[in-house]
Amino acid sequence: MATTHKLLGVARIGGRMTALTGLHIGAGKDTVDIGGIDLPVVRHPHTREPYVPGSSLKGKLRFMLEWAFGKVRTDGRAWGFNADRRDGQELKADDPILRIFGSSIPRRDWEAAGQPDPGPTRLVVRDAFLDPAWVESVERRGLALTEEKMEVSIDRIAGKALDGGLRRTERVVAGAVFNVEMSFRLYDTGDGGARDRACLNWLLGGLGLLEQDALGGSGSRGYGRVSFEDLVVKLPDGSEQKIGTAHRLNRFPIDEAPQIVRFAA
C-alpha cells in the first residue's frame, strides 16, 4: 500500500537545557591512567569542552515516549526495530513513535501488513554544545566546567568500600547551560499534515517527561536532572511560538495530542 509523502516544511525547535545536577554522558577510554578519571565525559576533540550528543538526547526522548505510549517490546529492543509481532508490535502507519523517530522496517513488511510506509524520520536532534556566554562567565571566575565525583561500592558485610570498588566519575557541573536545537519535518500523508502536527506536540510533551527523569548515566543516583527553558518553535510559515512551561504536562495524553504548539486553521 503506497502513500505519497508531501513535505509541508520543517519546524525548528530551539532553546536552552540546564543541568540541575551533575551530568555524565560518557566517552570511551582507550588508556588506563593511574589516579586518573575512570569514567570521563564526552568532549569536543578540538575545544575539549563537554557536550551532549544529539544521539543521547534523541535516544532518551524515544525511551520516554515509548514508555508513555506503552510501546515497549519484551526483548528490550527499540519499538520499530523489526516487524516481529511476537513482541506485541503492530505495524501502523500513524504510530507516533515510528513517525517521530523512524524505523528500520523495510517497505515490504509494511505492504505485507496492509499498511502504508510511515515515511522518513521526522525528528533531527543536533549536538547540544555549551552556551558560550555561560562558558565565558565560568572561566572568568576561574571555575571548572566539570567535576570529579568519587563513587564507591560497599561491602555489605564489612560495611566499607570493596577492594577495587572506588571509581572516579567525571560530571559536567550543575548549572551548565547547553544550547538545544532540533528540526521536525512535517509531511502530508493524505491528511493535510494533521498527524505530523500532533506528533510534534507529543514530542514537545516528551521534553517535559525527560525533565521528570534523567539524562545520561547514573540518573537513579542523582545525576542528569535537566530543565528545558526558553523553548521557541519556528513553524514553516515563519511564525514563532514561545513554549514557556507548556511542555510540562500534568498528564501525558496518548489518545489526543496536547495543544502545545497551535497551528493556523
PDB file of C-alpha atoms in Angstrom:
ATOM      1  CA  MET A   1       0.000   0.000   0.000  1.00  0.00           C
ATOM      2  CA  ALA A   2       1.699   3.155  -1.232  1.00  0.00           C
ATOM      3  CA  THR A   3       1.426   6.588   0.325  1.00  0.00           C
ATOM      4  CA  THR A   4       2.558   9.877  -1.119  1.00  0.00           C
ATOM      5  CA  HIS A   5       4.582  11.949   1.326  1.00  0.00           C
ATOM      6  CA  LYS A   6       4.486  15.645   0.579  1.00  0.00           C
ATOM      7  CA  LEU A   7       6.877  17.767   2.639  1.00  0.00           C
ATOM      8  CA  LEU A   8       4.979  20.721   4.062  1.00  0.00           C
ATOM      9  CA  GLY A   9       8.031  22.233   5.722  1.00  0.00           C
ATOM     10  CA  VAL A  10      10.323  21.948   8.714  1.00  0.00           C
ATOM     11  CA  ALA A  11       9.559  23.164  12.241  1.00  0.00           C
ATOM     12  CA  ARG A  12      12.629  24.263  14.189  1.00  0.00           C
ATOM     13  CA  ILE A  13      12.834  23.906  17.959  1.00  0.00           C
ATOM     14  CA  GLY A  14      15.400  25.913  19.873  1.00  0.00           C
ATOM     15  CA  GLY A  15      16.101  26.685  23.487  1.00  0.00           C
ATOM     16  CA  ARG A  16      18.374  26.034  26.432  1.00  0.00           C
ATOM     17  CA  MET A  17      18.906  22.924  28.524  1.00  0.00           C
ATOM     18  CA  THR A  18      20.254  23.495  32.034  1.00  0.00           C
ATOM     19  CA  ALA A  19      21.873  20.735  34.071  1.00  0.00           C
ATOM     20  CA  LEU A  20      20.254  20.997  37.505  1.00  0.00           C
ATOM     21  CA  THR A  21      22.551  18.266  38.851  1.00  0.00           C
ATOM     22  CA  GLY A  22      25.901  16.912  37.661  1.00  0.00           C
ATOM     23  CA  LEU A  23      25.607  15.376  34.186  1.00  0.00           C
ATOM     24  CA  HIS A  24      27.560  12.368  32.916  1.00  0.00           C
ATOM     25  CA  ILE A  25      27.418  11.301  29.285  1.00  0.00           C
ATOM     26  CA  GLY A  26      30.359   9.011  28.908  1.00  0.00           C
ATOM     27  CA  ALA A  27      33.128   8.768  26.360  1.00  0.00           C
ATOM     28  CA  GLY A  28      35.181   5.731  25.528  1.00  0.00           C
ATOM     29  CA  LYS A  29      38.585   5.439  27.168  1.00  0.00           C
ATOM     30  CA  ASP A  30      41.456   3.652  25.446  1.00  0.00           C
ATOM     31  CA  THR A  31      44.062   4.062  28.174  1.00  0.00           C
ATOM     32  CA  VAL A  32      44.224   3.484  31.914  1.00  0.00           C
ATOM     33  CA  ASP A  33      45.763   6.346  33.892  1.00  0.00           C
ATOM     34  CA  ILE A  34      46.791   5.604  37.460  1.00  0.00           C
ATOM     35  CA  GLY A  35      44.980   8.071  39.669  1.00  0.00           C
ATOM     36  CA  GLY A  36      43.052   9.444  36.683  1.00  0.00           C
ATOM     37  CA  ILE A  37      39.375   9.642  35.780  1.00  0.00           C
ATOM     38  CA  ASP A  38      37.792   6.217  35.312  1.00  0.00           C
ATOM     39  CA  LEU A  39      34.655   7.449  33.561  1.00  0.00           C
ATOM     40  CA  PRO A  40      35.258  10.651  31.570  1.00  0.00           C
ATOM     41  CA  VAL A  41      32.549  12.697  29.857  1.00  0.00           C
ATOM     42  CA  VAL A  42      32.382  13.092  26.095  1.00  0.00           C
ATOM     43  CA  ARG A  43      34.179  16.212  24.860  1.00  0.00           C
ATOM     44  CA  HIS A  44      34.628  18.040  21.586  1.00  0.00           C
ATOM     45  CA  PRO A  45      38.015  16.874  20.231  1.00  0.00           C
ATOM     46  CA  HIS A  46      39.212  20.417  19.431  1.00  0.00           C
ATOM     47  CA  THR A  47      37.758  22.683  22.125  1.00  0.00           C
ATOM     48  CA  ARG A  48      37.845  19.965  24.814  1.00  0.00           C
ATOM     49  CA  GLU A  49      34.528  21.287  26.078  1.00  0.00           C
ATOM     50  CA  PRO A  50      31.906  18.722  27.131  1.00  0.00           C
ATOM     51  CA  TYR A  51      28.735  18.495  25.059  1.00  0.00           C
ATOM     52  CA  VAL A  52      25.574  16.423  24.779  1.00  0.00           C
ATOM     53  CA  PRO A  53      25.484  14.281  21.608  1.00  0.00           C
ATOM     54  CA  GLY A  54      22.244  14.530  19.672  1.00  0.00           C
ATOM     55  CA  SER A  55      22.035  10.738  19.757  1.00  0.00           C
ATOM     56  CA  SER A  56      21.965  10.767  23.575  1.00  0.00           C
ATOM     57  CA  LEU A  57      19.159  13.318  23.745  1.00  0.00           C
ATOM     58  CA  LYS A  58      17.156  11.709  20.957  1.00  0.00           C
ATOM     59  CA  GLY A  59      17.600   8.232  22.421  1.00  0.00           C
ATOM     60  CA  LYS A  60      16.346   9.295  25.848  1.00  0.00           C
ATOM     61  CA  LEU A  61      13.357  11.094  24.327  1.00  0.00           C
ATOM     62  CA  ARG A  62      12.487   7.934  22.401  1.00  0.00           C
ATOM     63  CA  PHE A  63      12.823   5.855  25.562  1.00  0.00           C
ATOM     64  CA  MET A  64      10.487   8.183  27.482  1.00  0.00           C
ATOM     65  CA  LEU A  65       7.872   8.312  24.726  1.00  0.00           C
ATOM     66  CA  GLU A  66       7.924   4.557  24.116  1.00  0.00           C
ATOM     67  CA  TRP A  67       7.013   4.039  27.773  1.00  0.00           C
ATOM     68  CA  ALA A  68       4.432   6.838  27.684  1.00  0.00           C
ATOM     69  CA  PHE A  69       2.652   5.248  24.705  1.00  0.00           C
ATOM     70  CA  GLY A  70       3.066   1.692  26.011  1.00  0.00           C
ATOM     71  CA  LYS A  71       5.260   0.798  23.031  1.00  0.00           C
ATOM     72  CA  VAL A  72       7.780  -1.388  24.879  1.00  0.00           C
ATOM     73  CA  ARG A  73       8.963  -4.670  23.406  1.00  0.00           C
ATOM     74  CA  THR A  74       9.533  -7.683  25.610  1.00  0.00           C
ATOM     75  CA  ASP A  75      13.016  -8.240  24.118  1.00  0.00           C
ATOM     76  CA  GLY A  76      14.187  -4.777  25.157  1.00  0.00           C
ATOM     77  CA  ARG A  77      14.725  -3.614  21.587  1.00  0.00           C
ATOM     78  CA  ALA A  78      13.549  -0.228  20.343  1.00  0.00           C
ATOM     79  CA  TRP A  79       9.981  -0.107  19.076  1.00  0.00           C
ATOM     80  CA  GLY A  80      10.250  -0.498  15.299  1.00  0.00           C
ATOM     81  CA  PHE A  81      13.495  -2.496  15.398  1.00  0.00           C
ATOM     82  CA  ASN A  82      11.916  -5.023  13.060  1.00  0.00           C
ATOM     83  CA  ALA A  83       8.497  -6.341  12.072  1.00  0.00           C
ATOM     84  CA  ASP A  84       8.438  -9.203  14.596  1.00  0.00           C
ATOM     85  CA  ARG A  85       4.900  -9.160  16.050  1.00  0.00           C
ATOM     86  CA  ARG A  86       5.743 -11.721  18.716  1.00  0.00           C
ATOM     87  CA  ASP A  87       6.866  -8.789  20.853  1.00  0.00           C
ATOM     88  CA  GLY A  88       3.433  -7.207  20.707  1.00  0.00           C
ATOM     89  CA  GLN A  89       4.452  -4.815  17.973  1.00  0.00           C
ATOM     90  CA  GLU A  90       1.788  -3.809  15.499  1.00  0.00           C
ATOM     91  CA  LEU A  91       2.633  -2.059  12.266  1.00  0.00           C
ATOM     92  CA  LYS A  92       0.540   1.086  11.992  1.00  0.00           C
ATOM     93  CA  ALA A  93       1.457   3.968   9.748  1.00  0.00           C
ATOM     94  CA  ASP A  94       0.116   6.526  12.228  1.00  0.00           C
ATOM     95  CA  ASP A  95       2.241   5.167  15.118  1.00  0.00           C
ATOM     96  CA  PRO A  96       3.703   8.298  16.798  1.00  0.00           C
ATOM     97  CA  ILE A  97       6.950   6.547  17.793  1.00  0.00           C
ATOM     98  CA  LEU A  98       7.709   5.336  14.280  1.00  0.00           C
ATOM     99  CA  ARG A  99       6.778   8.671  12.743  1.00  0.00           C
ATOM    100  CA  ILE A 100       8.823  10.781  15.133  1.00  0.00           C
ATOM    101  CA  PHE A 101      11.925   8.602  15.470  1.00  0.00           C
ATOM    102  CA  GLY A 102      11.835   6.430  12.376  1.00  0.00           C
ATOM    103  CA  SER A 103      12.080   2.709  11.792  1.00  0.00           C
ATOM    104  CA  SER A 104      14.331   0.242  10.018  1.00  0.00           C
ATOM    105  CA  ILE A 105      11.356  -1.920   8.981  1.00  0.00           C
ATOM    106  CA  PRO A 106      11.531  -2.474   5.198  1.00  0.00           C
ATOM    107  CA  ARG A 107       8.697  -1.390   2.919  1.00  0.00           C
ATOM    108  CA  ARG A 108       7.797  -4.975   2.009  1.00  0.00           C
ATOM    109  CA  ASP A 109       6.845  -5.663   5.648  1.00  0.00           C
ATOM    110  CA  TRP A 110       4.567  -2.620   5.694  1.00  0.00           C
ATOM    111  CA  GLU A 111       2.956  -3.842   2.491  1.00  0.00           C
ATOM    112  CA  ALA A 112       2.502  -7.334   3.967  1.00  0.00           C
ATOM    113  CA  ALA A 113       0.748  -5.741   6.967  1.00  0.00           C
ATOM    114  CA  GLY A 114      -1.558  -3.788   4.682  1.00  0.00           C
ATOM    115  CA  GLN A 115      -0.184  -0.501   5.986  1.00  0.00           C
ATOM    116  CA  PRO A 116       1.480   2.374   4.148  1.00  0.00           C
ATOM    117  CA  ASP A 117       5.114   3.097   4.959  1.00  0.00           C
ATOM    118  CA  PRO A 118       5.088   5.964   7.500  1.00  0.00           C
ATOM    119  CA  GLY A 119       7.915   7.602   5.604  1.00  0.00           C
ATOM    120  CA  PRO A 120      11.098   9.381   6.702  1.00  0.00           C
ATOM    121  CA  THR A 121      12.146  10.063  10.271  1.00  0.00           C
ATOM    122  CA  ARG A 122      10.564  13.345  11.335  1.00  0.00           C
ATOM    123  CA  LEU A 123      12.928  14.342  14.153  1.00  0.00           C
ATOM    124  CA  VAL A 124      16.510  15.544  13.805  1.00  0.00           C
ATOM    125  CA  VAL A 125      18.371  16.350  17.061  1.00  0.00           C
ATOM    126  CA  ARG A 126      21.586  18.362  16.875  1.00  0.00           C
ATOM    127  CA  ASP A 127      24.529  18.017  19.233  1.00  0.00           C
ATOM    128  CA  ALA A 128      23.991  20.382  22.178  1.00  0.00           C
ATOM    129  CA  PHE A 129      27.062  22.489  22.922  1.00  0.00           C
ATOM    130  CA  LEU A 130      27.693  24.615  25.984  1.00  0.00           C
ATOM    131  CA  ASP A 131      26.333  28.135  25.771  1.00  0.00           C
ATOM    132  CA  PRO A 132      29.336  30.427  25.035  1.00  0.00           C
ATOM    133  CA  ALA A 133      28.116  33.111  27.450  1.00  0.00           C
ATOM    134  CA  TRP A 134      27.890  30.556  30.253  1.00  0.00           C
ATOM    135  CA  VAL A 135      31.378  29.198  29.463  1.00  0.00           C
ATOM    136  CA  GLU A 136      32.804  32.731  29.476  1.00  0.00           C
ATOM    137  CA  SER A 137      31.215  33.513  32.847  1.00  0.00           C
ATOM    138  CA  VAL A 138      32.620  30.325  34.382  1.00  0.00           C
ATOM    139  CA  GLU A 139      36.125  30.766  33.001  1.00  0.00           C
ATOM    140  CA  ARG A 140      36.193  34.431  34.003  1.00  0.00           C
ATOM    141  CA  ARG A 141      35.734  33.322  37.602  1.00  0.00           C
ATOM    142  CA  GLY A 142      38.433  30.684  37.301  1.00  0.00           C
ATOM    143  CA  LEU A 143      35.964  27.822  37.726  1.00  0.00           C
ATOM    144  CA  ALA A 144      35.902  24.422  36.024  1.00  0.00           C
ATOM    145  CA  LEU A 145      33.368  23.090  33.518  1.00  0.00           C
ATOM    146  CA  THR A 146      33.462  19.600  35.033  1.00  0.00           C
ATOM    147  CA  GLU A 147      33.937  17.988  38.416  1.00  0.00           C
ATOM    148  CA  GLU A 148      35.293  14.672  39.636  1.00  0.00           C
ATOM    149  CA  LYS A 149      32.934  12.609  41.757  1.00  0.00           C
ATOM    150  CA  MET A 150      34.118   9.575  43.680  1.00  0.00           C
ATOM    151  CA  GLU A 151      31.804   6.563  43.536  1.00  0.00           C
ATOM    152  CA  VAL A 152      32.170   3.565  45.824  1.00  0.00           C
ATOM    153  CA  SER A 153      30.779   0.041  46.069  1.00  0.00           C
ATOM    154  CA  ILE A 154      30.133  -1.036  49.670  1.00  0.00           C
ATOM    155  CA  ASP A 155      30.984  -4.451  51.084  1.00  0.00           C
ATOM    156  CA  ARG A 156      27.641  -5.431  52.672  1.00  0.00           C
ATOM    157  CA  ILE A 157      29.340  -7.484  55.402  1.00  0.00           C
ATOM    158  CA  ALA A 158      32.311  -5.301  56.332  1.00  0.00           C
ATOM    159  CA  GLY A 159      30.443  -2.044  55.825  1.00  0.00           C
ATOM    160  CA  LYS A 160      33.334  -0.444  53.966  1.00  0.00           C
ATOM    161  CA  ALA A 161      34.479   0.055  50.391  1.00  0.00           C
ATOM    162  CA  LEU A 162      35.083  -3.126  48.427  1.00  0.00           C
ATOM    163  CA  ASP A 163      38.613  -3.706  47.179  1.00  0.00           C
ATOM    164  CA  GLY A 164      38.664  -2.093  43.765  1.00  0.00           C
ATOM    165  CA  GLY A 165      35.254  -0.579  44.415  1.00  0.00           C
ATOM    166  CA  LEU A 166      36.368   3.031  44.112  1.00  0.00           C
ATOM    167  CA  ARG A 167      35.909   4.779  40.787  1.00  0.00           C
ATOM    168  CA  ARG A 168      36.207   8.371  39.666  1.00  0.00           C
ATOM    169  CA  THR A 169      33.380   9.703  37.531  1.00  0.00           C
ATOM    170  CA  GLU A 170      33.563  12.987  35.658  1.00  0.00           C
ATOM    171  CA  ARG A 171      30.427  15.133  35.542  1.00  0.00           C
ATOM    172  CA  VAL A 172      29.514  18.400  33.857  1.00  0.00           C
ATOM    173  CA  VAL A 173      28.824  20.714  36.785  1.00  0.00           C
ATOM    174  CA  ALA A 174      25.311  21.594  37.896  1.00  0.00           C
ATOM    175  CA  GLY A 175      24.232  24.874  36.373  1.00  0.00           C
ATOM    176  CA  ALA A 176      25.811  24.189  32.982  1.00  0.00           C
ATOM    177  CA  VAL A 177      23.759  25.586  30.102  1.00  0.00           C
ATOM    178  CA  PHE A 178      23.557  23.886  26.703  1.00  0.00           C
ATOM    179  CA  ASN A 179      22.024  25.279  23.525  1.00  0.00           C
ATOM    180  CA  VAL A 180      19.466  22.827  22.141  1.00  0.00           C
ATOM    181  CA  GLU A 181      18.362  22.659  18.521  1.00  0.00           C
ATOM    182  CA  MET A 182      16.015  20.220  16.816  1.00  0.00           C
ATOM    183  CA  SER A 183      14.269  20.034  13.456  1.00  0.00           C
ATOM    184  CA  PHE A 184      10.935  18.343  12.823  1.00  0.00           C
ATOM    185  CA  ARG A 185       9.805  17.518   9.297  1.00  0.00           C
ATOM    186  CA  LEU A 186       6.084  17.903   8.646  1.00  0.00           C
ATOM    187  CA  TYR A 187       4.612  15.703   5.913  1.00  0.00           C
ATOM    188  CA  ASP A 188       1.187  15.482   4.344  1.00  0.00           C
ATOM    189  CA  THR A 189       0.374  11.769   4.058  1.00  0.00           C
ATOM    190  CA  GLY A 190      -3.149  12.407   2.827  1.00  0.00           C
ATOM    191  CA  ASP A 191      -4.388  14.147   5.974  1.00  0.00           C
ATOM    192  CA  GLY A 192      -3.066  17.621   5.293  1.00  0.00           C
ATOM    193  CA  GLY A 193      -0.253  17.046   7.813  1.00  0.00           C
ATOM    194  CA  ALA A 194      -2.585  16.642  10.820  1.00  0.00           C
ATOM    195  CA  ARG A 195      -0.883  13.531  12.214  1.00  0.00           C
ATOM    196  CA  ASP A 196       2.603  15.022  11.961  1.00  0.00           C
ATOM    197  CA  ARG A 197       1.449  18.193  13.715  1.00  0.00           C
ATOM    198  CA  ALA A 198       0.109  16.005  16.516  1.00  0.00           C
ATOM    199  CA  CYS A 199       3.438  14.154  16.666  1.00  0.00           C
ATOM    200  CA  LEU A 200       5.292  17.456  17.036  1.00  0.00           C
ATOM    201  CA  ASN A 201       3.209  18.278  20.087  1.00  0.00           C
ATOM    202  CA  TRP A 202       3.743  14.819  21.563  1.00  0.00           C
ATOM    203  CA  LEU A 203       7.480  15.314  21.097  1.00  0.00           C
ATOM    204  CA  LEU A 204       7.357  18.612  22.995  1.00  0.00           C
ATOM    205  CA  GLY A 205       5.469  16.865  25.772  1.00  0.00           C
ATOM    206  CA  GLY A 206       8.302  14.339  25.814  1.00  0.00           C
ATOM    207  CA  LEU A 207      10.680  17.106  26.877  1.00  0.00           C
ATOM    208  CA  GLY A 208       8.544  17.502  29.984  1.00  0.00           C
ATOM    209  CA  LEU A 209       8.730  13.759  30.624  1.00  0.00           C
ATOM    210  CA  LEU A 210      12.519  13.898  30.362  1.00  0.00           C
ATOM    211  CA  GLU A 211      12.626  16.675  32.955  1.00  0.00           C
ATOM    212  CA  GLN A 212      10.972  14.267  35.384  1.00  0.00           C
ATOM    213  CA  ASP A 213      13.560  11.575  34.667  1.00  0.00           C
ATOM    214  CA  ALA A 214      17.287  11.947  33.940  1.00  0.00           C
ATOM    215  CA  LEU A 215      19.659  12.348  31.026  1.00  0.00           C
ATOM    216  CA  GLY A 216      22.884  10.361  30.819  1.00  0.00           C
ATOM    217  CA  GLY A 217      24.251   7.853  33.299  1.00  0.00           C
ATOM    218  CA  SER A 218      23.510   7.216  36.992  1.00  0.00           C
ATOM    219  CA  GLY A 219      20.177   9.012  36.962  1.00  0.00           C
ATOM    220  CA  SER A 220      18.925   6.936  39.896  1.00  0.00           C
ATOM    221  CA  ARG A 221      21.815   8.331  41.950  1.00  0.00           C
ATOM    222  CA  GLY A 222      21.015  11.969  41.356  1.00  0.00           C
ATOM    223  CA  TYR A 223      22.872  12.611  38.120  1.00  0.00           C
ATOM    224  CA  GLY A 224      21.363  14.103  34.987  1.00  0.00           C
ATOM    225  CA  ARG A 225      18.405  16.174  36.125  1.00  0.00           C
ATOM    226  CA  VAL A 226      17.807  18.759  33.406  1.00  0.00           C
ATOM    227  CA  SER A 227      15.431  21.606  32.633  1.00  0.00           C
ATOM    228  CA  PHE A 228      14.397  22.951  29.220  1.00  0.00           C
ATOM    229  CA  GLU A 229      13.945  26.715  29.098  1.00  0.00           C
ATOM    230  CA  ASP A 230      13.306  29.489  26.583  1.00  0.00           C
ATOM    231  CA  LEU A 231      11.862  26.990  24.129  1.00  0.00           C
ATOM    232  CA  VAL A 232      10.757  28.505  20.835  1.00  0.00           C
ATOM    233  CA  VAL A 233       9.212  26.693  17.860  1.00  0.00           C
ATOM    234  CA  LYS A 234       9.569  28.311  14.451  1.00  0.00           C
ATOM    235  CA  LEU A 235       6.944  26.939  12.079  1.00  0.00           C
ATOM    236  CA  PRO A 236       7.291  26.525   8.292  1.00  0.00           C
ATOM    237  CA  ASP A 237       5.163  29.654   7.705  1.00  0.00           C
ATOM    238  CA  GLY A 238       7.796  31.734   9.512  1.00  0.00           C
ATOM    239  CA  SER A 239       5.780  32.292  12.677  1.00  0.00           C
ATOM    240  CA  GLU A 240       7.320  31.656  16.079  1.00  0.00           C
ATOM    241  CA  GLN A 241       5.683  30.380  19.244  1.00  0.00           C
ATOM    242  CA  LYS A 242       7.242  30.579  22.690  1.00  0.00           C
ATOM    243  CA  ILE A 243       6.526  27.413  24.645  1.00  0.00           C
ATOM    244  CA  GLY A 244       7.131  28.668  28.174  1.00  0.00           C
ATOM    245  CA  THR A 245       6.199  25.818  30.504  1.00  0.00           C
ATOM    246  CA  ALA A 246       3.534  24.311  28.244  1.00  0.00           C
ATOM    247  CA  HIS A 247       5.680  21.191  27.708  1.00  0.00           C
ATOM    248  CA  ARG A 248       5.320  20.342  31.410  1.00  0.00           C
ATOM    249  CA  LEU A 249       2.050  18.444  31.288  1.00  0.00           C
ATOM    250  CA  ASN A 250       0.191  17.293  34.375  1.00  0.00           C
ATOM    251  CA  ARG A 251      -0.817  14.182  32.433  1.00  0.00           C
ATOM    252  CA  PHE A 252       0.662  12.928  29.183  1.00  0.00           C
ATOM    253  CA  PRO A 253      -2.235  12.239  26.774  1.00  0.00           C
ATOM    254  CA  ILE A 254      -1.856   9.395  24.300  1.00  0.00           C
ATOM    255  CA  ASP A 255      -5.291   9.410  22.650  1.00  0.00           C
ATOM    256  CA  GLU A 256      -5.169  13.040  21.582  1.00  0.00           C
ATOM    257  CA  ALA A 257      -2.086  15.225  21.288  1.00  0.00           C
ATOM    258  CA  PRO A 258      -1.691  18.182  23.649  1.00  0.00           C
ATOM    259  CA  GLN A 259      -2.071  21.677  22.195  1.00  0.00           C
ATOM    260  CA  ILE A 260       1.412  22.968  22.984  1.00  0.00           C
ATOM    261  CA  VAL A 261       2.003  24.454  19.540  1.00  0.00           C
ATOM    262  CA  ARG A 262      -1.134  25.785  17.883  1.00  0.00           C
ATOM    263  CA  PHE A 263      -1.413  25.758  14.121  1.00  0.00           C
ATOM    264  CA  ALA A 264      -3.432  28.111  11.959  1.00  0.00           C
ATOM    265  CA  ALA A 265      -6.655  26.573  10.691  1.00  0.00           C
TER     266      ALA A 265
END
